[in-house]
Short mmCIF file of C-alpha atoms and ligand atoms in Angstrom, two decimals:
data_model
loop_
_atom_site.label_atom_id
_atom_site.label_comp_id
_atom_site.label_asym_id
_atom_site.label_seq_id
_atom_site.Cartn_x
_atom_site.Cartn_y
_atom_site.Cartn_z
CA MET T 26 7.78 17.07 -48.50
CA THR T 27 4.71 15.55 -47.87
CA LEU T 28 2.97 16.97 -44.86
CA ARG T 29 2.17 14.33 -42.64
CA LYS T 30 -1.44 13.92 -41.85
CA GLN T 31 -3.37 13.03 -38.51
CA LEU T 32 -4.84 9.75 -38.71
CA TYR T 33 -5.77 8.43 -34.96
CA ASP T 34 -5.08 9.17 -31.70
CA GLY T 35 -4.78 6.85 -29.66
CA LYS T 36 -5.35 6.45 -26.54
CA ALA T 37 -0.25 6.27 -25.98
CA LYS T 38 -0.12 6.93 -29.61
CA THR T 39 -0.69 8.99 -32.60
CA ILE T 40 -0.86 7.57 -36.49
CA PHE T 41 0.19 9.64 -39.00
CA THR T 42 0.08 9.09 -43.14
CA GLY T 43 4.24 7.88 -44.20
CA PRO T 44 5.99 9.03 -46.20
CA GLY T 45 4.67 5.85 -49.23
CA ASP T 46 1.03 4.20 -49.85
CA ASP T 47 1.25 1.54 -47.39
CA THR T 48 3.26 2.70 -44.81
CA LEU T 49 2.74 5.07 -41.95
CA ILE T 50 4.40 7.10 -39.08
CA GLN T 51 3.41 6.33 -34.72
CA TYR T 52 4.35 8.08 -32.56
CA PHE T 53 5.00 7.46 -29.58
CA LYS T 54 3.25 10.42 -25.98
CA ASP T 55 3.85 10.46 -22.77
CA ASP T 56 -0.02 10.36 -21.70
CA ALA T 57 -0.86 6.25 -19.60
CA THR T 58 -3.80 5.44 -19.64
CA ALA T 59 -5.95 2.76 -16.93
CA TYR T 60 -9.53 1.86 -16.07
CA ASN T 61 -10.30 2.64 -20.47
CA ALA T 62 -9.00 5.51 -19.82
CA GLN T 63 -10.38 6.97 -16.66
CA LYS T 64 -7.33 7.59 -15.15
CA HIS T 65 -4.36 10.06 -16.93
CA ALA T 66 -1.03 11.68 -16.48
CA ILE T 67 1.40 13.08 -18.64
CA LEU T 68 4.38 10.76 -17.64
CA ALA T 69 7.55 11.99 -19.57
CA GLY T 70 9.90 9.96 -21.05
CA LYS T 71 7.94 6.79 -20.93
CA GLY T 72 7.45 7.47 -24.71
CA ILE T 73 11.33 7.90 -25.14
CA LEU T 74 11.04 4.20 -23.59
CA ASN T 75 8.63 2.71 -24.63
CA ASN T 76 9.50 3.72 -28.57
CA LEU T 77 13.97 2.55 -27.98
CA ILE T 78 11.79 -0.56 -26.44
CA SER T 79 8.57 -2.07 -28.55
CA GLU T 80 11.62 -1.61 -31.13
CA HIS T 81 14.20 -3.51 -29.58
CA ILE T 82 11.32 -6.48 -28.75
CA MET T 83 10.04 -6.39 -32.84
CA LEU T 84 13.70 -6.75 -34.46
CA TYR T 85 14.82 -9.46 -31.99
CA LEU T 86 10.83 -10.77 -33.00
CA LYS T 87 11.66 -10.18 -37.01
CA ASP T 88 15.49 -11.65 -36.52
CA GLN T 89 13.68 -14.91 -35.52
CA GLY T 90 11.29 -14.97 -37.87
CA ILE T 91 7.34 -13.74 -37.10
CA PRO T 92 7.25 -10.79 -39.20
CA THR T 93 5.94 -8.01 -38.33
CA HIS T 94 5.00 -4.25 -39.15
CA PHE T 95 7.46 -2.38 -37.99
CA ILE T 96 10.40 -1.61 -40.11
CA GLU T 97 12.19 0.99 -38.46
CA ARG T 98 12.47 3.63 -35.42
CA MET T 99 13.04 7.19 -37.51
CA ASN T 100 13.76 8.57 -34.44
CA GLU T 101 13.06 9.58 -30.06
CA ARG T 102 9.72 9.55 -30.18
CA GLU T 103 8.58 7.66 -34.33
CA GLN T 104 9.09 4.31 -36.16
CA LEU T 105 7.79 3.96 -39.08
CA ILE T 106 5.16 1.25 -39.78
CA ARG T 107 3.90 -1.44 -42.80
CA LYS T 108 0.62 0.18 -42.86
CA VAL T 109 -1.84 -2.89 -41.33
CA SER T 110 -5.37 -3.13 -40.97
CA ILE T 111 -6.31 -4.25 -36.92
CA ILE T 112 -7.86 -6.67 -36.04
CA PRO T 113 -10.18 -5.13 -33.48
CA LEU T 114 -8.42 -8.07 -31.35
CA GLU T 115 -5.79 -7.53 -27.88
CA VAL T 116 -4.32 -10.99 -28.02
CA VAL T 117 -3.65 -11.48 -24.44
CA VAL T 118 -1.29 -14.57 -23.56
CA ARG T 119 -0.54 -15.47 -19.30
CA ASN T 120 1.80 -17.23 -17.73
CA ILE T 121 0.93 -16.42 -14.13
CA ALA T 122 -1.71 -15.02 -12.89
CA ALA T 123 -2.51 -11.85 -12.38
CA GLY T 124 -5.43 -7.82 -13.34
CA SER T 125 -8.02 -9.50 -14.72
CA LEU T 126 -7.62 -13.55 -14.64
CA VAL T 127 -7.32 -13.53 -10.88
CA LYS T 128 -9.69 -10.89 -10.57
CA ARG T 129 -12.47 -12.46 -12.78
CA LEU T 130 -11.97 -16.74 -11.70
CA ALA T 131 -9.73 -16.90 -8.21
CA GLY T 132 -12.61 -18.75 -6.71
CA ASP T 133 -13.54 -22.32 -5.43
CA HIS T 134 -13.14 -24.60 -8.97
CA ILE T 135 -10.01 -22.45 -9.96
CA ARG T 136 -7.31 -22.05 -7.75
CA ILE T 137 -5.46 -19.01 -8.46
CA SER T 138 -3.74 -15.51 -6.18
CA LEU T 139 -1.96 -13.57 -7.88
CA GLY T 140 1.42 -14.77 -9.24
CA THR T 141 0.66 -18.89 -9.61
CA VAL T 142 2.62 -20.06 -12.15
CA LEU T 143 0.27 -21.53 -14.82
CA ASP T 144 0.70 -24.59 -16.00
CA GLN T 145 0.61 -23.69 -19.32
CA PRO T 146 0.98 -20.42 -21.61
CA LEU T 147 -2.60 -18.67 -21.63
CA VAL T 148 -4.15 -17.15 -24.79
CA GLU T 149 -7.63 -15.48 -24.00
CA TYR T 150 -8.43 -12.71 -26.78
CA TYR T 151 -10.89 -9.78 -25.90
CA LEU T 152 -12.20 -7.60 -28.30
CA LYS T 153 -10.82 -3.88 -29.02
CA GLU T 154 -14.06 -1.91 -28.43
CA ASP T 155 -13.12 1.09 -26.22
CA ALA T 156 -17.28 1.98 -25.75
CA LEU T 157 -18.04 -2.06 -24.58
CA ASN T 158 -14.97 -1.84 -21.60
CA ASP T 159 -12.41 -4.77 -24.02
CA PRO T 160 -14.26 -7.45 -23.27
CA ILE T 161 -12.88 -10.58 -23.77
CA MET T 162 -14.39 -13.37 -26.02
CA ALA T 163 -14.56 -16.90 -27.52
CA SER T 164 -12.12 -17.39 -30.97
CA ASP T 165 -15.32 -18.66 -32.14
CA HIS T 166 -17.28 -15.04 -30.73
CA ALA T 167 -14.43 -13.83 -33.15
CA LEU T 168 -15.47 -16.72 -36.10
CA ALA T 169 -19.14 -15.80 -35.89
CA PHE T 170 -18.87 -12.10 -36.02
CA GLY T 171 -16.41 -12.23 -38.32
CA LEU T 172 -13.38 -10.68 -37.31
CA ALA T 173 -11.45 -13.71 -38.51
CA THR T 174 -11.00 -16.47 -40.21
CA GLY T 175 -10.12 -19.48 -38.51
CA GLU T 176 -7.32 -19.97 -40.54
CA GLU T 177 -5.53 -16.55 -39.43
CA LEU T 178 -6.87 -17.22 -35.99
CA ASP T 179 -4.36 -20.11 -36.36
CA THR T 180 -1.65 -18.08 -37.28
CA ILE T 181 -2.68 -15.46 -34.64
CA VAL T 182 -2.79 -18.60 -32.19
CA GLU T 183 1.08 -19.93 -33.78
CA HIS T 184 3.00 -16.72 -33.72
CA THR T 185 1.84 -15.41 -30.18
CA LEU T 186 3.34 -19.11 -28.62
CA THR T 187 6.44 -18.31 -30.32
CA ILE T 188 6.27 -14.57 -28.99
CA ASN T 189 6.36 -16.10 -25.63
CA THR T 190 8.72 -18.67 -25.21
CA LEU T 191 11.40 -16.29 -26.88
CA MET T 192 9.53 -12.80 -25.05
CA GLN T 193 9.34 -14.70 -22.36
CA GLY T 194 13.75 -16.08 -22.99
CA MET T 195 15.09 -12.65 -23.73
CA PHE T 196 13.15 -10.77 -20.41
CA LYS T 197 15.13 -14.11 -18.42
CA SER T 198 17.99 -12.97 -19.53
CA VAL T 199 17.94 -9.88 -18.28
CA GLY T 200 16.65 -9.92 -14.79
CA ILE T 201 12.83 -10.00 -15.58
CA THR T 202 9.47 -11.98 -15.06
CA LEU T 203 7.29 -12.52 -18.18
CA VAL T 204 4.32 -12.36 -15.99
CA ASP T 205 1.22 -11.35 -18.64
CA PHE T 206 1.53 -9.07 -21.98
CA LYS T 207 -1.31 -8.00 -25.01
CA LEU T 208 -0.39 -7.94 -29.14
CA GLU T 209 -2.52 -6.72 -31.49
CA PHE T 210 -2.20 -8.44 -35.17
CA GLY T 211 -3.08 -6.51 -38.98
CA ARG T 212 -3.31 -8.11 -41.81
CA LEU T 213 -1.15 -6.00 -44.24
CA GLU T 214 -2.22 -4.11 -47.21
CA GLY T 215 -2.34 -6.13 -50.45
CA SER T 216 -1.04 -9.10 -49.45
CA ASN T 217 -3.53 -9.17 -46.43
CA ALA T 218 -0.71 -11.13 -44.55
CA ILE T 219 -0.73 -11.33 -41.02
CA VAL T 220 0.95 -9.28 -39.11
CA LEU T 221 2.29 -8.39 -35.58
CA ALA T 222 0.92 -4.22 -35.20
CA ASP T 223 0.78 -1.67 -32.70
CA GLU T 224 4.49 -2.15 -29.83
CA ILE T 225 5.40 -4.92 -27.49
CA SER T 226 6.20 -2.51 -24.09
CA PRO T 227 6.16 -2.39 -20.15
CA ASP T 228 3.15 -0.77 -21.13
CA ASN T 229 1.24 -4.04 -21.96
CA CYS T 230 3.39 -7.02 -20.65
CA ARG T 231 3.80 -7.09 -17.51
CA LEU T 232 7.24 -7.59 -16.33
CA TRP T 233 8.16 -8.85 -12.16
CA ASP T 234 12.73 -7.89 -11.38
CA ILE T 235 12.89 -12.14 -11.10
CA GLU T 236 14.84 -11.55 -7.52
CA THR T 237 12.42 -9.05 -5.23
CA GLY T 238 9.09 -9.74 -6.89
CA ASP T 239 9.07 -5.60 -8.57
CA LYS T 240 7.00 -3.82 -10.87
CA LYS T 241 8.60 -3.30 -13.87
CA ASP T 242 5.35 -1.82 -15.81
CA LYS T 243 2.10 -0.34 -16.15
CA ASP T 244 0.77 -1.76 -13.16
CA ARG T 245 3.30 1.33 -11.11
CA PHE T 246 0.39 3.51 -12.22
CA ARG T 247 -1.67 1.02 -12.34
CA GLU T 248 -1.75 0.68 -8.54
CA ASP T 249 -0.46 4.53 -8.15
CA LEU T 250 3.35 2.29 -6.60
CA GLY T 251 5.07 5.98 -8.48
CA GLY T 252 8.13 4.81 -10.15
CA LEU T 253 6.93 4.23 -14.00
CA VAL T 254 9.47 5.81 -15.04
CA GLU T 255 12.25 5.02 -14.21
CA ALA T 256 10.62 1.58 -13.85
CA TYR T 257 10.45 1.57 -17.84
CA ARG T 258 13.90 3.06 -17.64
CA ASP T 259 15.77 -0.49 -16.13
CA ILE T 260 13.70 -2.41 -18.38
CA ALA T 261 15.90 -0.68 -21.06
CA ASN T 262 18.68 -0.37 -19.72
CA ARG T 263 18.96 -4.19 -18.33
CA LEU T 264 17.75 -4.45 -22.63
CA GLY T 265 21.54 -2.07 -22.76
CA LEU T 266 19.41 0.52 -24.75
CA ASP T 267 21.07 3.85 -25.05
CA CYS T 268 18.61 6.67 -22.99
CA SER T 269 20.19 9.06 -23.69
CA ALA T 270 17.78 10.89 -26.06
CA LEU T 271 15.51 10.74 -22.25
CA ASP T 272 18.69 11.86 -19.99
CA GLN T 273 18.74 15.44 -22.84
CA GLU T 274 15.03 16.31 -23.14
CA ARG T 275 14.93 16.22 -19.72
CA LYS T 276 17.71 18.73 -19.82
CA ASP T 277 15.79 20.94 -22.65
P1 TMP B 308 -5.92 -7.90 -17.36
O1 TMP B 308 -4.89 -8.64 -16.56
O2 TMP B 308 -5.44 -6.09 -16.94
O3 TMP B 308 -6.49 -8.43 -18.36
O4 TMP B 308 -4.04 -7.68 -19.07
C1 TMP B 308 -3.27 -8.40 -18.98
C2 TMP B 308 -2.38 -8.33 -20.36
O5 TMP B 308 -3.06 -7.62 -20.56
C3 TMP B 308 -1.09 -7.19 -19.19
O6 TMP B 308 -0.77 -7.18 -19.30
C4 TMP B 308 -1.68 -5.64 -19.75
C5 TMP B 308 -3.05 -5.89 -21.18
N1 TMP B 308 -3.49 -4.88 -21.53
C6 TMP B 308 -3.25 -4.26 -22.35
O7 TMP B 308 -1.93 -3.78 -23.14
N2 TMP B 308 -4.15 -3.58 -22.35
C7 TMP B 308 -5.70 -3.85 -22.11
O8 TMP B 308 -6.06 -3.19 -22.66
C8 TMP B 308 -5.64 -4.72 -21.38
C9 TMP B 308 -7.12 -4.79 -20.79
C10 TMP B 308 -5.34 -5.44 -21.12
#
């Protein structure tokens, strides 16, 4: 057995070398951070739930023809993934106004407030650079600075809008409104093909109960609402996922 080597320790995940040259292992931690890690807590079980939820969504998207880095879930906290070089863009899709969109643009000209349904999905790019606080950029910045080619950006937007439609339907069927979410893409080692990477979980989506408007995502932590793990578990339950590993860890 080869010993795994830690390659990268992120805010919510750690990346290790995988069993093959073209694979990696991503480990889901219980760390919750917000406001560029100025706020931090350990929320027991969050990593287990995000691993399960992200696996479910990645498999669903793969099934619907979206290329992803996901290979398989290995255990309650780890996934085997394909090695990619991450494009340093956070691609955010918004269906309903919330978060930084409202803070940045609501005013006399753009009459939005929390909960305004947007006329069409809005795709935004943020530079993945903690030291600069992940600033918003135009697609032209990505082109001008060589972060991605025009063809790659076209592929990214196409996948992103399809993912939005698929995820809106998936969540609506379990009584959840998909308000907004963040995606990351990478280039597969070898072919350079663009694939969906990172994770899709309540850490990087806004998810509201259709009936009550209850928040079922990381805003519970950002806004000190409490009950984050219970909310993520509700999402996992609604998606029909087996959360017994969470109960087992809590017993141990
Ligand atoms: P925002 O309203 O704070 O810009 O966030 C929009 C969506 O993107 C929201 O679902 C949270 C997600 N997001 C991340 O996952 N990571 C980030 O670093 C940021 C800024 C947003």
